[in-house]
Coordinates of C-alpha atoms and ligand atoms in Angstrom, one line a residue:
M190 CA 0.0 0.0 0.0
Q191 CA 2.8 2.4 0.9
V192 CA 4.7 1.5 -2.3
L193 CA 1.6 2.0 -4.4
T194 CA 0.9 5.4 -2.7
S195 CA 4.6 6.4 -3.4
V196 CA 4.2 5.4 -7.1
V197 CA 1.0 7.4 -7.6
V198 CA 2.4 10.5 -5.8
L199 CA 5.7 10.3 -7.7
G200 CA 3.9 9.7 -11.0
V201 CA 1.8 12.8 -10.5
I202 CA 4.9 14.9 -9.5
F203 CA 6.9 13.8 -12.5
T204 CA 4.1 14.4 -14.9
V205 CA 3.6 18.0 -13.6
F206 CA 7.3 18.5 -13.7
I207 CA 7.6 17.3 -17.3
V208 CA 4.6 19.3 -18.5
T209 CA 5.7 22.6 -16.9
D210 CA 9.3 22.2 -18.0
I211 CA 8.3 21.6 -21.7
R212 CA 5.9 24.6 -21.5
S213 CA 8.6 26.9 -20.2
Y214 CA 11.0 25.6 -22.8
K215 CA 8.5 26.5 -25.5
Q216 CA 7.9 29.9 -24.0
R217 CA 11.6 30.6 -24.0
R218 CA 12.0 29.5 -27.6
E219 CA 9.0 31.6 -28.5
R220 CA 10.5 34.7 -26.8
I221 CA 13.9 34.1 -28.6
T222 CA 12.2 33.7 -32.0
V223 CA 10.0 36.8 -31.5
S224 CA 13.1 38.9 -30.5
L225 CA 14.9 37.5 -33.6
A226 CA 12.0 38.5 -35.8
Q227 CA 12.0 42.0 -34.3
V228 CA 15.7 42.5 -35.0
L229 CA 15.3 41.1 -38.5
G230 CA 12.3 43.3 -39.1
S231 CA 14.1 46.5 -38.1
N232 CA 17.1 45.5 -40.3
T233 CA 14.9 45.1 -43.3
I234 CA 13.0 48.4 -43.1
S235 CA 15.3 50.2 -45.5
A236 CA 15.3 47.3 -48.0
I237 CA 11.5 47.4 -48.0
Q238 CA 11.5 51.2 -48.4
F239 CA 13.9 50.9 -51.4
H240 CA 12.2 47.8 -52.8
D241 CA 15.5 46.1 -52.6
N242 CA 14.5 42.3 -52.6
D243 CA 18.1 41.2 -52.8
A244 CA 19.2 43.0 -49.7
A245 CA 16.1 41.7 -47.9
H246 CA 16.9 38.2 -49.1
A247 CA 20.6 38.5 -48.1
I248 CA 19.5 39.5 -44.5
L249 CA 17.2 36.5 -44.3
A250 CA 19.9 34.1 -45.8
N251 CA 22.2 35.2 -43.1
L252 CA 20.1 33.1 -40.7
K253 CA 21.7 30.1 -42.2
N254 CA 24.7 30.6 -40.0
T255 CA 23.4 32.6 -37.1
S256 CA 20.2 30.7 -36.2
P257 CA 20.4 27.0 -37.1
E258 CA 16.9 26.4 -35.7
I259 CA 15.2 28.7 -38.3
L260 CA 14.0 26.7 -41.3
N261 CA 12.1 29.3 -43.3
A262 CA 11.8 33.0 -43.2
A263 CA 9.8 35.5 -45.3
I264 CA 9.1 39.2 -45.6
T265 CA 5.8 40.5 -46.9
D266 CA 4.7 44.0 -47.6
S267 CA 1.8 45.5 -45.7
A268 CA -0.7 44.1 -48.2
G269 CA 0.6 40.6 -47.6
H270 CA 2.6 40.1 -50.9
V271 CA 5.9 38.2 -50.4
F272 CA 8.8 40.6 -50.7
A273 CA 11.6 38.2 -49.9
A274 CA 11.8 34.5 -48.8
W275 CA 14.5 32.2 -47.7
G276 CA 14.5 28.4 -46.9
R277 CA 17.2 26.3 -45.3
Q278 CA 16.5 23.1 -47.2
T279 CA 13.8 23.9 -49.7
L280 CA 13.7 26.5 -52.4
D281 CA 13.2 30.0 -51.2
T282 CA 9.5 29.6 -50.9
F283 CA 7.7 29.7 -47.7
H284 CA 4.0 28.5 -47.3
I285 CA 2.9 30.8 -44.6
P286 CA 0.1 29.0 -42.6
K287 CA -3.2 30.7 -43.0
Q288 CA -3.8 30.8 -39.2
L289 CA -1.0 33.4 -39.0
A290 CA -3.2 35.9 -40.7
N291 CA -4.7 37.0 -37.4
K292 CA -2.3 35.8 -34.7
N293 CA 1.4 36.2 -34.0
T294 CA 2.5 32.7 -33.0
L295 CA 1.5 29.2 -33.9
Y296 CA 2.7 25.7 -33.0
R297 CA 2.1 23.0 -35.6
D298 CA 3.7 19.6 -36.3
G299 CA 6.7 20.3 -34.2
H300 CA 7.3 23.7 -35.7
L301 CA 6.9 27.2 -34.3
Y302 CA 5.6 30.0 -36.6
V303 CA 6.1 33.6 -35.6
R304 CA 4.6 36.7 -37.3
Q305 CA 6.1 40.1 -36.4
A306 CA 4.9 43.4 -37.8
I307 CA 7.6 45.7 -39.3
V308 CA 6.8 49.2 -38.2
D309 CA 8.7 52.4 -39.1
N310 CA 7.7 55.6 -37.3
G311 CA 4.3 54.2 -36.5
K312 CA 3.7 53.1 -40.1
L313 CA 3.1 49.4 -40.9
M314 CA 5.8 48.5 -43.5
G315 CA 5.1 44.8 -43.7
Y316 CA 5.5 41.5 -41.8
I317 CA 8.3 39.1 -41.1
F318 CA 7.5 35.4 -40.8
L319 CA 9.8 32.9 -39.2
E320 CA 9.5 29.1 -39.0
S321 CA 11.5 27.5 -36.3
D322 CA 12.3 23.8 -35.8
M323 CA 10.9 22.5 -32.5
S324 CA 11.6 18.8 -33.0
E325 CA 14.0 19.2 -30.1
V326 CA 11.0 19.4 -27.8
Q327 CA 10.1 15.8 -28.5
Q328 CA 13.7 14.8 -27.7
I329 CA 13.6 16.8 -24.5
K330 CA 10.3 15.2 -23.6
R331 CA 11.7 11.7 -24.3
D332 CA 14.8 12.4 -22.2
K333 CA 12.7 13.8 -19.3
I334 CA 10.3 10.8 -19.4
E335 CA 13.3 8.5 -19.4
V336 CA 15.0 10.2 -16.4
S337 CA 11.6 10.3 -14.6
L338 CA 11.0 6.6 -15.2
I339 CA 14.5 5.7 -13.8
L340 CA 13.9 8.0 -10.8
L341 CA 10.5 6.4 -10.4
F342 CA 11.9 2.9 -10.3
V343 CA 14.7 3.9 -7.9
A344 CA 12.1 5.5 -5.7
I345 CA 9.9 2.4 -5.9
G346 CA 12.9 0.3 -4.9
V347 CA 13.8 2.6 -2.0
A348 CA 10.1 2.8 -0.9
Y349 CA 9.8 -0.9 -1.0
I350 CA 12.9 -1.5 1.1
I351 CA 11.8 1.1 3.7
A352 CA 8.3 -0.3 3.7
Y353 CA 9.7 -3.8 4.1
V354 CA 12.0 -2.8 7.0
I355 CA 9.2 -0.9 8.8
Q356 CA 6.7 -3.7 8.2
N357 CA 9.2 -6.3 9.5
Y358 CA 9.8 -4.2 12.6
T359 CA 6.1 -3.5 13.2
S360 CA 4.8 -7.0 12.5
G361 CA 7.7 -8.5 14.4
R362 CA 6.7 -6.6 17.5
L363 CA 3.0 -7.4 17.0
L364 CA 3.9 -11.1 16.6
T365 CA 5.9 -11.0 19.8
L366 CA 2.9 -9.5 21.6
F367 CA 0.6 -12.1 20.0
N368 CA 2.8 -14.9 21.0
A369 CA 3.2 -13.5 24.5
M370 CA -0.6 -13.4 24.8
K371 CA -1.0 -16.9 23.6
E372 CA 1.7 -18.1 26.0
V373 CA 0.1 -16.4 29.0
G374 CA -3.3 -17.8 28.0
K375 CA -1.7 -21.3 27.9
T376 CA 0.6 -21.2 30.9
G377 CA -1.0 -18.6 33.1
D378 CA 2.5 -17.3 33.8
Y379 CA 2.1 -13.5 34.2
N380 CA 5.7 -13.0 35.3
K381 CA 7.2 -12.2 31.9
P382 CA 6.6 -8.6 30.9
L383 CA 7.5 -7.7 27.3
Q384 CA 10.5 -5.4 26.6
D385 CA 9.7 -2.7 24.0
K386 CA 11.1 0.8 23.9
G387 CA 8.8 2.0 21.0
K388 CA 6.7 5.0 21.7
D389 CA 4.2 4.3 18.8
E390 CA 0.8 2.6 19.1
I391 CA 2.3 -0.9 19.3
G392 CA 4.6 0.3 22.1
Q393 CA 1.5 1.7 23.9
L394 CA -0.3 -1.6 23.3
I395 CA 2.6 -3.5 24.8
G396 CA 2.6 -1.1 27.8
V397 CA -1.1 -1.8 28.4
F398 CA -0.5 -5.6 28.1
N399 CA 2.3 -5.3 30.6
N400 CA 0.1 -3.3 33.0
L401 CA -2.7 -5.9 32.7
M402 CA -0.2 -8.7 33.4
E403 CA 1.0 -6.8 36.5
Q404 CA -2.5 -6.3 37.7
V405 CA -3.5 -9.9 37.2
K406 CA -0.3 -11.0 39.0
L407 CA -1.1 -8.7 41.9
N408 CA -4.6 -10.1 42.1
Q409 CA -3.3 -13.6 42.0
Q410 CA -0.9 -12.9 44.7
R411 CA -3.7 -11.5 46.9
K412 CA -5.8 -14.5 46.1
D413 CA -3.0 -16.9 47.0
E414 CA -2.4 -15.0 50.2
F415 CA -6.1 -15.2 51.1
I416 CA -6.2 -18.9 50.3
G417 CA -3.2 -19.5 52.5
I418 CA -4.5 -17.5 55.4
A419 CA -8.1 -18.8 55.1
S420 CA -7.0 -22.5 54.9
H421 CA -4.8 -22.0 57.9
E422 CA -7.5 -20.4 59.9
L423 CA -10.0 -23.2 58.9
K424 CA -7.6 -26.0 59.9
T425 CA -7.6 -25.4 63.6
P426 CA -11.4 -25.4 64.2
L427 CA -11.7 -28.3 61.8
T428 CA -9.3 -30.4 63.8
T429 CA -11.3 -29.7 66.9
I430 CA -14.6 -30.7 65.1
K431 CA -12.9 -33.8 63.8
G432 CA -11.7 -34.7 67.3
Y433 CA -15.1 -34.3 68.9
A434 CA -16.8 -36.2 66.0
E435 CA -14.4 -39.1 66.4
L436 CA -15.0 -39.1 70.2
L437 CA -18.7 -39.1 69.7
K438 CA -18.5 -42.0 67.2
Q439 CA -16.5 -44.0 69.7
I440 CA -18.8 -43.4 72.8
E441 CA -22.1 -43.3 71.1
D442 CA -23.9 -46.7 70.5
R443 CA -27.4 -45.4 70.0
E444 CA -28.8 -44.9 66.6
P445 CA -29.3 -42.6 64.8
H446 CA -26.8 -40.6 66.9
R447 CA -23.9 -42.8 65.8
T448 CA -24.8 -42.5 62.1
Y449 CA -24.9 -38.7 62.5
A450 CA -21.5 -38.7 64.1
E451 CA -20.1 -40.9 61.3
R452 CA -21.6 -38.6 58.6
T453 CA -20.2 -35.6 60.4
L454 CA -16.8 -37.3 60.4
M455 CA -17.1 -38.1 56.7
G456 CA -17.9 -34.4 55.8
V457 CA -15.1 -33.2 58.0
E458 CA -12.6 -35.5 56.3
K459 CA -13.7 -34.2 52.9
L460 CA -13.2 -30.7 54.1
E461 CA -9.9 -31.6 55.6
R462 CA -8.7 -32.9 52.2
L463 CA -9.8 -29.7 50.5
I464 CA -8.0 -27.6 53.1
Q465 CA -4.9 -29.8 52.7
D466 CA -5.0 -29.2 48.9
L467 CA -5.4 -25.5 49.4
L468 CA -2.5 -25.4 51.8
D469 CA -0.4 -27.4 49.4
V470 CA -1.2 -24.9 46.6
S471 CA -0.3 -22.0 48.8
R472 CA 3.0 -23.7 49.7
I473 CA 3.8 -24.4 46.0
Q474 CA 3.1 -20.8 45.2
S475 CA 5.4 -19.5 47.9
G476 CA 8.0 -22.1 47.2
Q477 CA 7.5 -23.7 50.6
L478 CA 6.3 -27.2 49.8
E479 CA 9.0 -29.2 51.4
L480 CA 10.0 -32.8 50.4
T481 CA 11.4 -35.3 52.8
M482 CA 13.7 -37.4 50.7
K483 CA 14.6 -40.9 51.6
D484 CA 14.8 -44.3 50.0
F485 CA 11.6 -46.4 49.8
N486 CA 10.1 -49.3 48.0
I487 CA 8.0 -47.9 45.3
D488 CA 6.6 -51.3 44.3
K489 CA 5.2 -51.8 47.7
L490 CA 3.9 -48.2 47.9
I491 CA 1.9 -48.7 44.7
D492 CA 0.3 -51.9 46.1
E493 CA -0.5 -50.3 49.4
T494 CA -2.0 -47.2 47.8
I495 CA -4.1 -49.3 45.5
A496 CA -5.3 -51.3 48.5
S497 CA -6.3 -48.2 50.6
V498 CA -8.2 -46.6 47.7
Q499 CA -9.9 -49.9 46.9
M500 CA -11.0 -50.2 50.5
V501 CA -13.2 -47.1 50.1
T502 CA -14.3 -47.9 46.6
E503 CA -17.1 -50.3 45.8
S504 CA -17.9 -49.2 42.2
H505 CA -14.5 -50.0 40.6
S506 CA -12.0 -52.7 40.8
I507 CA -8.4 -51.5 40.6
T508 CA -6.0 -54.0 38.9
R509 CA -2.3 -53.9 38.9
E510 CA -0.9 -55.8 35.9
D511 CA 2.8 -56.0 36.6
S512 CA 5.4 -55.5 39.2
L513 CA 8.6 -53.5 39.8
N514 CA 10.3 -56.2 41.8
D515 CA 10.7 -54.2 45.0
E516 CA 12.4 -51.4 43.2
I517 CA 13.8 -48.8 45.6
I518 CA 13.9 -45.1 44.7
A519 CA 14.7 -42.0 46.5
G520 CA 11.9 -39.5 47.1
D521 CA 9.2 -38.3 49.4
Q522 CA 7.1 -41.4 50.0
Q523 CA 4.1 -39.5 51.4
R524 CA 4.0 -37.1 48.5
I525 CA 4.3 -39.9 45.9
E526 CA 1.5 -41.7 47.6
Q527 CA -0.5 -38.5 47.4
V528 CA 0.1 -38.5 43.6
I529 CA -1.0 -42.1 43.1
T530 CA -4.0 -41.7 45.4
N531 CA -5.1 -38.6 43.4
L532 CA -4.7 -40.2 40.0
L533 CA -6.6 -43.3 41.2
S534 CA -9.4 -41.2 42.8
N535 CA -9.7 -39.2 39.5
A536 CA -9.8 -42.5 37.4
I537 CA -12.7 -43.6 39.6
K538 CA -14.4 -40.3 39.8
Y539 CA -14.3 -39.6 36.1
S540 CA -15.5 -43.0 34.9
P541 CA -18.9 -43.3 36.4
G542 CA -20.7 -46.5 35.3
E543 CA -17.4 -48.2 34.5
R544 CA -15.8 -50.9 36.6
K545 CA -12.2 -51.1 35.7
V546 CA -9.1 -49.1 36.6
I547 CA -5.8 -50.6 35.4
V548 CA -2.3 -49.8 36.9
N549 CA 0.9 -50.5 35.0
S550 CA 4.4 -49.8 35.9
K551 CA 7.7 -50.4 34.0
K552 CA 11.3 -49.7 34.4
T553 CA 13.5 -48.3 31.6
D554 CA 17.3 -47.5 31.7
K555 CA 16.8 -44.2 33.5
E556 CA 13.4 -44.1 35.0
L557 CA 10.2 -45.8 36.2
I558 CA 7.0 -45.1 34.5
I559 CA 3.7 -45.6 36.2
K560 CA 0.4 -45.6 34.3
I561 CA -3.1 -45.3 35.6
R562 CA -5.8 -46.1 33.0
D563 CA -9.5 -45.6 33.2
Y564 CA -12.3 -46.2 30.7
G565 CA -14.4 -43.1 31.6
M566 CA -15.2 -39.9 29.9
G567 CA -11.7 -39.0 28.7
I568 CA -10.3 -35.5 28.2
P569 CA -10.7 -33.5 24.9
R570 CA -7.3 -33.0 23.2
E571 CA -7.4 -29.2 23.4
E572 CA -7.9 -29.3 27.2
Q573 CA -5.2 -31.9 27.9
S574 CA -2.4 -29.3 28.4
N575 CA -4.6 -27.2 30.7
I576 CA -5.7 -29.8 33.3
F577 CA -2.4 -29.5 35.2
E578 CA -3.1 -25.8 35.8
R579 CA -4.5 -24.9 39.2
F580 CA -8.3 -24.5 39.4
Y581 CA -8.7 -25.9 35.8
R582 CA -11.6 -28.3 35.2
T583 CA -12.7 -29.5 31.8
R584 CA -15.9 -28.2 30.3
D585 CA -17.4 -31.7 30.4
T586 CA -16.9 -32.4 34.0
S587 CA -17.1 -29.0 35.8
F588 CA -20.9 -29.1 36.1
T589 CA -21.5 -32.8 36.6
I590 CA -18.7 -34.0 39.0
T591 CA -17.5 -32.1 42.0
G592 CA -13.9 -31.0 42.3
F593 CA -11.7 -28.0 42.6
G594 CA -9.1 -28.5 39.9
L595 CA -6.2 -28.6 42.4
G596 CA -5.1 -32.3 42.5
L597 CA -3.3 -32.5 39.2
Y598 CA -1.6 -29.1 39.8
I599 CA -0.2 -30.4 43.1
C600 CA 0.8 -33.8 41.5
K601 CA 2.6 -32.0 38.7
D602 CA 4.6 -29.9 41.2
I603 CA 5.5 -33.0 43.3
I604 CA 6.6 -35.0 40.3
R605 CA 8.5 -32.0 38.8
R606 CA 10.4 -31.6 42.0
H607 CA 11.4 -35.3 41.9
N608 CA 12.8 -34.6 38.4
G609 CA 10.1 -36.6 36.8
K610 CA 7.3 -35.9 34.4
I611 CA 3.6 -36.2 34.4
W612 CA 1.3 -36.4 31.3
V613 CA -1.9 -37.7 30.0
E614 CA -3.0 -39.6 26.9
S615 CA -6.7 -39.7 26.1
E616 CA -7.7 -40.8 22.6
K617 CA -11.0 -42.6 22.2
K618 CA -12.4 -44.0 25.5
G619 CA -11.0 -43.0 28.9
S620 CA -7.7 -41.6 29.8
A621 CA -4.3 -42.8 30.8
F622 CA -2.2 -40.7 33.3
Y623 CA 1.5 -41.4 33.4
F624 CA 4.2 -40.2 35.6
S625 CA 7.9 -40.9 35.6
L626 CA 10.4 -41.0 38.4
P627 CA 14.2 -41.2 37.9
L628 CA 16.0 -44.3 39.1
K629 CA 18.2 -44.0 42.1
Q630 CA 21.5 -44.5 40.3
S631 CA 20.8 -41.9 37.6
G632 CA 20.9 -39.2 40.2
N633 CA 17.8 -37.5 41.2
G634 CA 18.7 -34.3 42.9
V635 CA 15.6 -32.6 44.0
S636 CA 14.8 -29.0 43.4
Ligands
ADP702 P1 -10.6 -32.1 40.4 O1 -10.7 -33.5 40.1 O2 -10.7 -31.8 41.8 O3 -11.4 -31.2 39.6 P2 -7.9 -32.4 39.3 O4 -6.8 -31.3 39.3 O5 -7.5 -33.7 39.9 O6 -9.1 -31.6 40.1 O7 -8.3 -32.6 37.9 C1 -8.5 -31.5 37.0 C2 -9.5 -31.8 35.9 O8 -8.9 -32.7 35.0 C3 -10.7 -32.4 36.4 O9 -11.7 -31.4 36.8 C4 -11.2 -33.1 35.2 O10 -11.9 -32.3 34.4 C5 -10.0 -33.6 34.5 N1 -9.6 -35.0 34.9 C6 -8.7 -35.4 35.8 N2 -8.6 -36.7 35.8 C7 -9.4 -37.2 34.8 C8 -9.8 -38.5 34.3 N3 -9.2 -39.5 34.8 N4 -10.7 -38.5 33.3 C9 -11.3 -37.4 32.8 N5 -11.0 -36.2 33.2 C10 -10.1 -36.0 34.2

């Protein structure tokens, strides 16, 4: 668009320039020819007075050397009869154009015709006519068009290069902004403001984006602080309630009092798990989730965790298909148990109506990979990368199955800090969650 505008503007400028230049050249030539006619006219007055045709012709013939652009010249008396005529190439005849009968200059077919009255003491003695060659005008026009075209192409080239550089600079910055927005949308990481020193609209846009990120970050910090404080404050009274509910359950034999105490206890335990998750999230956010690393038998831990989840589950049967032969790894046993429990509970929770949950585990050169597979509702591909974000719940499940979207976020952090990985595969029916843990000998320093 910029290049096109430059071409149009330059085209107009060059056209105006050529037209005015040619016009002023013609005017200049006209003035020179008129002056020449005036001089010749005054020189021939006496020849006319004395009817000396030869003298008049000689004056005209002198033009051959002095004015190479003059092609024909003629002198007439006041009645219009030719008195003397001279021609550069033709015979000394000059066909004076009829139009010159009532005007002094005429352009025709690349020739300029001038008529100048010869006056002596106020008396009209006759006229002098000159025909001047103007073919040079065409040549000048061609030269100017040629130069203009060259300049136009150079200007287009320069305009294109400038436009290309500006465009690259502008769209490069827009692309950076676009990618940063996409990245923030995907990762929820608001800690990476964009660096841009531009003062133009894009610079301002980037400034607004950075401000927005800063505000979201501050709000998130406030929310995290609130979650941390609130869960701490809730924990103490909940422990008291739990204690009394347990006591009541132990000492009360009468029904329905005992059932009430049991239900209270179940509700409290659910609340306790939520508060525990919230506290974990708050610790992760402030970098205070501590791991107690020691060697433990992961094989046994998987079996025990399956057994304890199975104990409170009637709807599903959890099957372990292979063994790790008492493999020992270094890690935080309680936290790894928390990960397995969470994945198993999810497998059960998100496969209502199904009966099977399968656990696999295998050892490779460097790591152990544990897989928990269900045959439930699965996870849409586009949401698979989001489910490990805190508070994220998929569209399909958020209204039908209760949850807070914290479990996988905590699992991810625990596994990451064991230098492992956690991921999901969900194609047709159900989902398979995997996590890997480095083997002891491959060195698993914990961050
Ligand atoms: P919660 O289960 O409390 O919502 P999680 O962090 O454990 O939180 O899980 C996040 C989301 O991931 C869930 O809300 C659910 O949408 C999806 N999800 C997790 N596990 C499964 C699974 N096995 N099958 C289908 N969806 C799952």
